[in-house]
PDB file of C-alpha atoms in Angstrom:
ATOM      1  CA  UNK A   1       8.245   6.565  13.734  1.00  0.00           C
ATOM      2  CA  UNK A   2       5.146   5.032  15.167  1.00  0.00           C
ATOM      3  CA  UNK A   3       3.819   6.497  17.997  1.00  0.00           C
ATOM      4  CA  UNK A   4       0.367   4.869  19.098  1.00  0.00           C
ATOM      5  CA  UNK A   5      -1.213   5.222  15.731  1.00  0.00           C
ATOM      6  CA  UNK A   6      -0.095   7.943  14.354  1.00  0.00           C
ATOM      7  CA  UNK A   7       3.213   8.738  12.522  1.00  0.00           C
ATOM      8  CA  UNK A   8       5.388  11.342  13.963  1.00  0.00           C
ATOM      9  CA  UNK A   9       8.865  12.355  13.382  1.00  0.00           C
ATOM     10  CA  UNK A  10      11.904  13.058  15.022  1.00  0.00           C
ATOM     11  CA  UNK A  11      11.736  17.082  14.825  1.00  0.00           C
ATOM     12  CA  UNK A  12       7.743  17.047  16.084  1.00  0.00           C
ATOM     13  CA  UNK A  13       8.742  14.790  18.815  1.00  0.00           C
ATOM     14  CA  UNK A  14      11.044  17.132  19.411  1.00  0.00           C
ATOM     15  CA  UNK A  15       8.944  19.835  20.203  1.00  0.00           C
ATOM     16  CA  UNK A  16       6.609  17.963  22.486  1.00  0.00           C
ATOM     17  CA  UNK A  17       9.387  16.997  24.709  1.00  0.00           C
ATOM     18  CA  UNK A  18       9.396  18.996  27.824  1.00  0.00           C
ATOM     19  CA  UNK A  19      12.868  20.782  28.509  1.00  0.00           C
ATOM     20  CA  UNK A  20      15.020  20.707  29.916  1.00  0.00           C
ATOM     21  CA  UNK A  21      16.735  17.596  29.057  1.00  0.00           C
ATOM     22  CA  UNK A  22      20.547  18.561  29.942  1.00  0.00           C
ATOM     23  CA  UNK A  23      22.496  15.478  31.028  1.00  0.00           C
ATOM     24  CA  UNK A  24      19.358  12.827  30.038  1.00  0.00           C
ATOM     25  CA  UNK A  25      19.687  10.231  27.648  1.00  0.00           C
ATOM     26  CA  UNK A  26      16.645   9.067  25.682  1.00  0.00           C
ATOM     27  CA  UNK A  27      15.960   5.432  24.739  1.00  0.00           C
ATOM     28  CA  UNK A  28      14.221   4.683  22.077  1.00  0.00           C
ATOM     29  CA  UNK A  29      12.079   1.070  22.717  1.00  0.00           C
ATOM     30  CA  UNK A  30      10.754   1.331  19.604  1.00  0.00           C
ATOM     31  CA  UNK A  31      11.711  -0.464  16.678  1.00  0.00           C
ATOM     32  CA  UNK A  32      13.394   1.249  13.797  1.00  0.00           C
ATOM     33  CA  UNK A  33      14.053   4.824  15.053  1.00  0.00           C
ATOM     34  CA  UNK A  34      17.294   5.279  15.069  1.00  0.00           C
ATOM     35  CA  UNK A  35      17.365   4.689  11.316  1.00  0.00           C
ATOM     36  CA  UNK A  36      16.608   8.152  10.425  1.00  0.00           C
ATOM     37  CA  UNK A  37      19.510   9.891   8.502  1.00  0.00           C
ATOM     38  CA  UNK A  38      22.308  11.361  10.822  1.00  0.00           C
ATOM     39  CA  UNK A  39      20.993  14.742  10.992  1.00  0.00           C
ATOM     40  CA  UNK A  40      17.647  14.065  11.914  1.00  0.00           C
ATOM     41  CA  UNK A  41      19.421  12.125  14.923  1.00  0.00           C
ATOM     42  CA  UNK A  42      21.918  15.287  15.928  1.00  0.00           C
ATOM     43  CA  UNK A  43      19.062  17.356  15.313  1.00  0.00           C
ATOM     44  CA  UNK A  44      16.722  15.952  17.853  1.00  0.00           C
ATOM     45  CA  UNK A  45      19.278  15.424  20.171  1.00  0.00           C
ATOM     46  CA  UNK A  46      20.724  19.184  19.642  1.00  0.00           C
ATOM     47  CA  UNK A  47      16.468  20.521  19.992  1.00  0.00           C
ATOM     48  CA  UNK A  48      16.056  18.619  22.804  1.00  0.00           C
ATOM     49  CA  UNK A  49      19.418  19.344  24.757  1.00  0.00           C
ATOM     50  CA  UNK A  50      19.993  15.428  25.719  1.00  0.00           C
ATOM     51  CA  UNK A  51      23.595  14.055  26.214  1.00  0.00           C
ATOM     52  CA  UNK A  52      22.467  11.258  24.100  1.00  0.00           C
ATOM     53  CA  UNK A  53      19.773   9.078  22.175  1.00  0.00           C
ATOM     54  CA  UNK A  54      19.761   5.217  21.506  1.00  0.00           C
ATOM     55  CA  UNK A  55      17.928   2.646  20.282  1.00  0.00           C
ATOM     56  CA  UNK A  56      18.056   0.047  17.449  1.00  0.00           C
ATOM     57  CA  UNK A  57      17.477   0.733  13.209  1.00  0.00           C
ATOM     58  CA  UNK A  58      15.551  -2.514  12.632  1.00  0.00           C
ATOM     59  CA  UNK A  59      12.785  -4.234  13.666  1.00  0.00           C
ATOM     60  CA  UNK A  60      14.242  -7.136  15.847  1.00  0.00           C
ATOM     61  CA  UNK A  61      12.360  -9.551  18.350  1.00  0.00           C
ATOM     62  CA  UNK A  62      11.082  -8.488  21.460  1.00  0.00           C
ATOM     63  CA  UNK A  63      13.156 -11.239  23.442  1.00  0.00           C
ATOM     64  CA  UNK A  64      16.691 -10.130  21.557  1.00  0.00           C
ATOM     65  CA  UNK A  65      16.040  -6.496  22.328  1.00  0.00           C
ATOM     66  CA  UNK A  66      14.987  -7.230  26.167  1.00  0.00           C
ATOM     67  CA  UNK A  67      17.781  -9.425  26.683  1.00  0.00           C
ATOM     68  CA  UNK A  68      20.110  -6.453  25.502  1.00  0.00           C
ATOM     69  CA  UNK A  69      18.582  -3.515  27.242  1.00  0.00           C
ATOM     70  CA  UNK A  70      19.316  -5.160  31.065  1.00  0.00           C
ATOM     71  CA  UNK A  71      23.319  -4.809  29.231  1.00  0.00           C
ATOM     72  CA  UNK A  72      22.442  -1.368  27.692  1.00  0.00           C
ATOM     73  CA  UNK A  73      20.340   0.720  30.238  1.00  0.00           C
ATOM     74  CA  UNK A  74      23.224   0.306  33.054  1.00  0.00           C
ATOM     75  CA  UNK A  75      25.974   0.653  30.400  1.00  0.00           C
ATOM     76  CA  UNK A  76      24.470   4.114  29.435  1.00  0.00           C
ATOM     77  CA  UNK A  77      23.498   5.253  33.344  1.00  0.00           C
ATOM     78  CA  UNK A  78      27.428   4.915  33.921  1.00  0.00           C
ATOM     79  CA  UNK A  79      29.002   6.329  30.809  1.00  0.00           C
ATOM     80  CA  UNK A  80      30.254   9.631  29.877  1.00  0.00           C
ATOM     81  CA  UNK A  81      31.384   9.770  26.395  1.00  0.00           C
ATOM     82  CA  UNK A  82      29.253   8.447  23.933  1.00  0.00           C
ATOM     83  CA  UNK A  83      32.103   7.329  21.741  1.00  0.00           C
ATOM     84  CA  UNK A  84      33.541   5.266  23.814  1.00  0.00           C
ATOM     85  CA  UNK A  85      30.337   3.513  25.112  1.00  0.00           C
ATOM     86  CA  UNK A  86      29.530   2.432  21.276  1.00  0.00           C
ATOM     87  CA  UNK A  87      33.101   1.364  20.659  1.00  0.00           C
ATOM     88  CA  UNK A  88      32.653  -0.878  24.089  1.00  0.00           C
ATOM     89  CA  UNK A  89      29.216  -2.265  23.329  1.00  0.00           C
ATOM     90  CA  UNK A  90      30.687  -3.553  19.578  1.00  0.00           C
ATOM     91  CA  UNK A  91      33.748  -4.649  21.129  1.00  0.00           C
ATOM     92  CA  UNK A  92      31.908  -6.544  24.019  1.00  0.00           C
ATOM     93  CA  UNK A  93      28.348  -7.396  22.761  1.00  0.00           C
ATOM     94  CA  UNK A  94      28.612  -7.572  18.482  1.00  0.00           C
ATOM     95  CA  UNK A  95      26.195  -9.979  18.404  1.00  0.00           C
ATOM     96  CA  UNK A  96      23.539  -7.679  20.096  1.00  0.00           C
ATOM     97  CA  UNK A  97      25.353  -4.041  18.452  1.00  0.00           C
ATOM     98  CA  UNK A  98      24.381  -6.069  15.123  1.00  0.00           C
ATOM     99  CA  UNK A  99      21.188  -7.789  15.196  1.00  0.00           C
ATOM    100  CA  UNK A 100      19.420  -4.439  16.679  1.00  0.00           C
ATOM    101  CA  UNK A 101      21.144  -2.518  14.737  1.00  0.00           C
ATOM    102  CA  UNK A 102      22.166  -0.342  17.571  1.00  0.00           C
ATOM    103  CA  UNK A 103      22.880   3.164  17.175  1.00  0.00           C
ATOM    104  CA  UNK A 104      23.881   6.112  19.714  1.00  0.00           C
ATOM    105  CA  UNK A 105      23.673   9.952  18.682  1.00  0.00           C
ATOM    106  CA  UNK A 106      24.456  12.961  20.176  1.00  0.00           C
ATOM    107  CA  UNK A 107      23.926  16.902  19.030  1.00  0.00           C
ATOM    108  CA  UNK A 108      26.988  16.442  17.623  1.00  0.00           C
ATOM    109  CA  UNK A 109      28.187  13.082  16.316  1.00  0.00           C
ATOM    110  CA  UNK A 110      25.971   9.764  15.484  1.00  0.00           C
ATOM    111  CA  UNK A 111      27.631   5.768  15.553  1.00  0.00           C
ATOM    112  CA  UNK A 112      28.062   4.336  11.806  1.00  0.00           C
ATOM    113  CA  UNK A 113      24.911   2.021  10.866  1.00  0.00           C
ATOM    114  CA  UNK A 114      26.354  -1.761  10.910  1.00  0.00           C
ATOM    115  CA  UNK A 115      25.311  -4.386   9.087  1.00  0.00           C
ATOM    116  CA  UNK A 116      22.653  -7.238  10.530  1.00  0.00           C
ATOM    117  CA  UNK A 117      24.688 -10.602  11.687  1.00  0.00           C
ATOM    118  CA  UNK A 118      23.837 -13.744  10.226  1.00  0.00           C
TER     119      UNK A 118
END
């Protein structure tokens, strides 16, 4: 991923996150980062001790991703399993789930990648 101008990845943003993280959930603005493989995902969320990471695997436009995080950020401040909120979002909002690409993750499980709406 991108971070200013340099490239960093999951595991060495892992170790310059402060801990600890217990019972946080990380959002990932940025476009693409949740298209690492699965493991990378559980990984950083296992090194970092979050309940969960989210964020979208494509680069989408900045109005489309705004217009979804005043739906996601509440929908994640009020949830408890992680599962449930991803089944909820693609029931609810597909359109959004699909254009971003959205993706949740936890130490221990990670939502399937879905395929971009046309």
């Amino acid at each position: 991923m991108q971070l200013g101008r340099d490239e960093i990845t999951l595991a060495e943003l892992a170790d310059l996150t402060p801990r600890p993280l217990a019972d946080q959930g990380i959002y990932f603005g940025s476009c693409g980062t949740m298209a690492a493989p699965d493991d990378e995902l559980r990984d950083f969320a296992a090194r970092t001790g979050v309940w969960a990471i989210a964020g979208s695997t494509r680069a989408v436009d900045w109005a489309v991703s705004a217009a979804f995080d005043f739906t996601l950020l509440p929908e994640l401040l009020d949830s408890i399993d992680v599962k449930k909120l991803y089944a909820r979002l693609c029931k609810r909002h597909p359109y959004f789930v699909d254009t971003l690409g959205l993706r949740l993750a936890t130490a221990d499980w990670v939502s399937p990648a879905r395929r971009a709406a046309s």
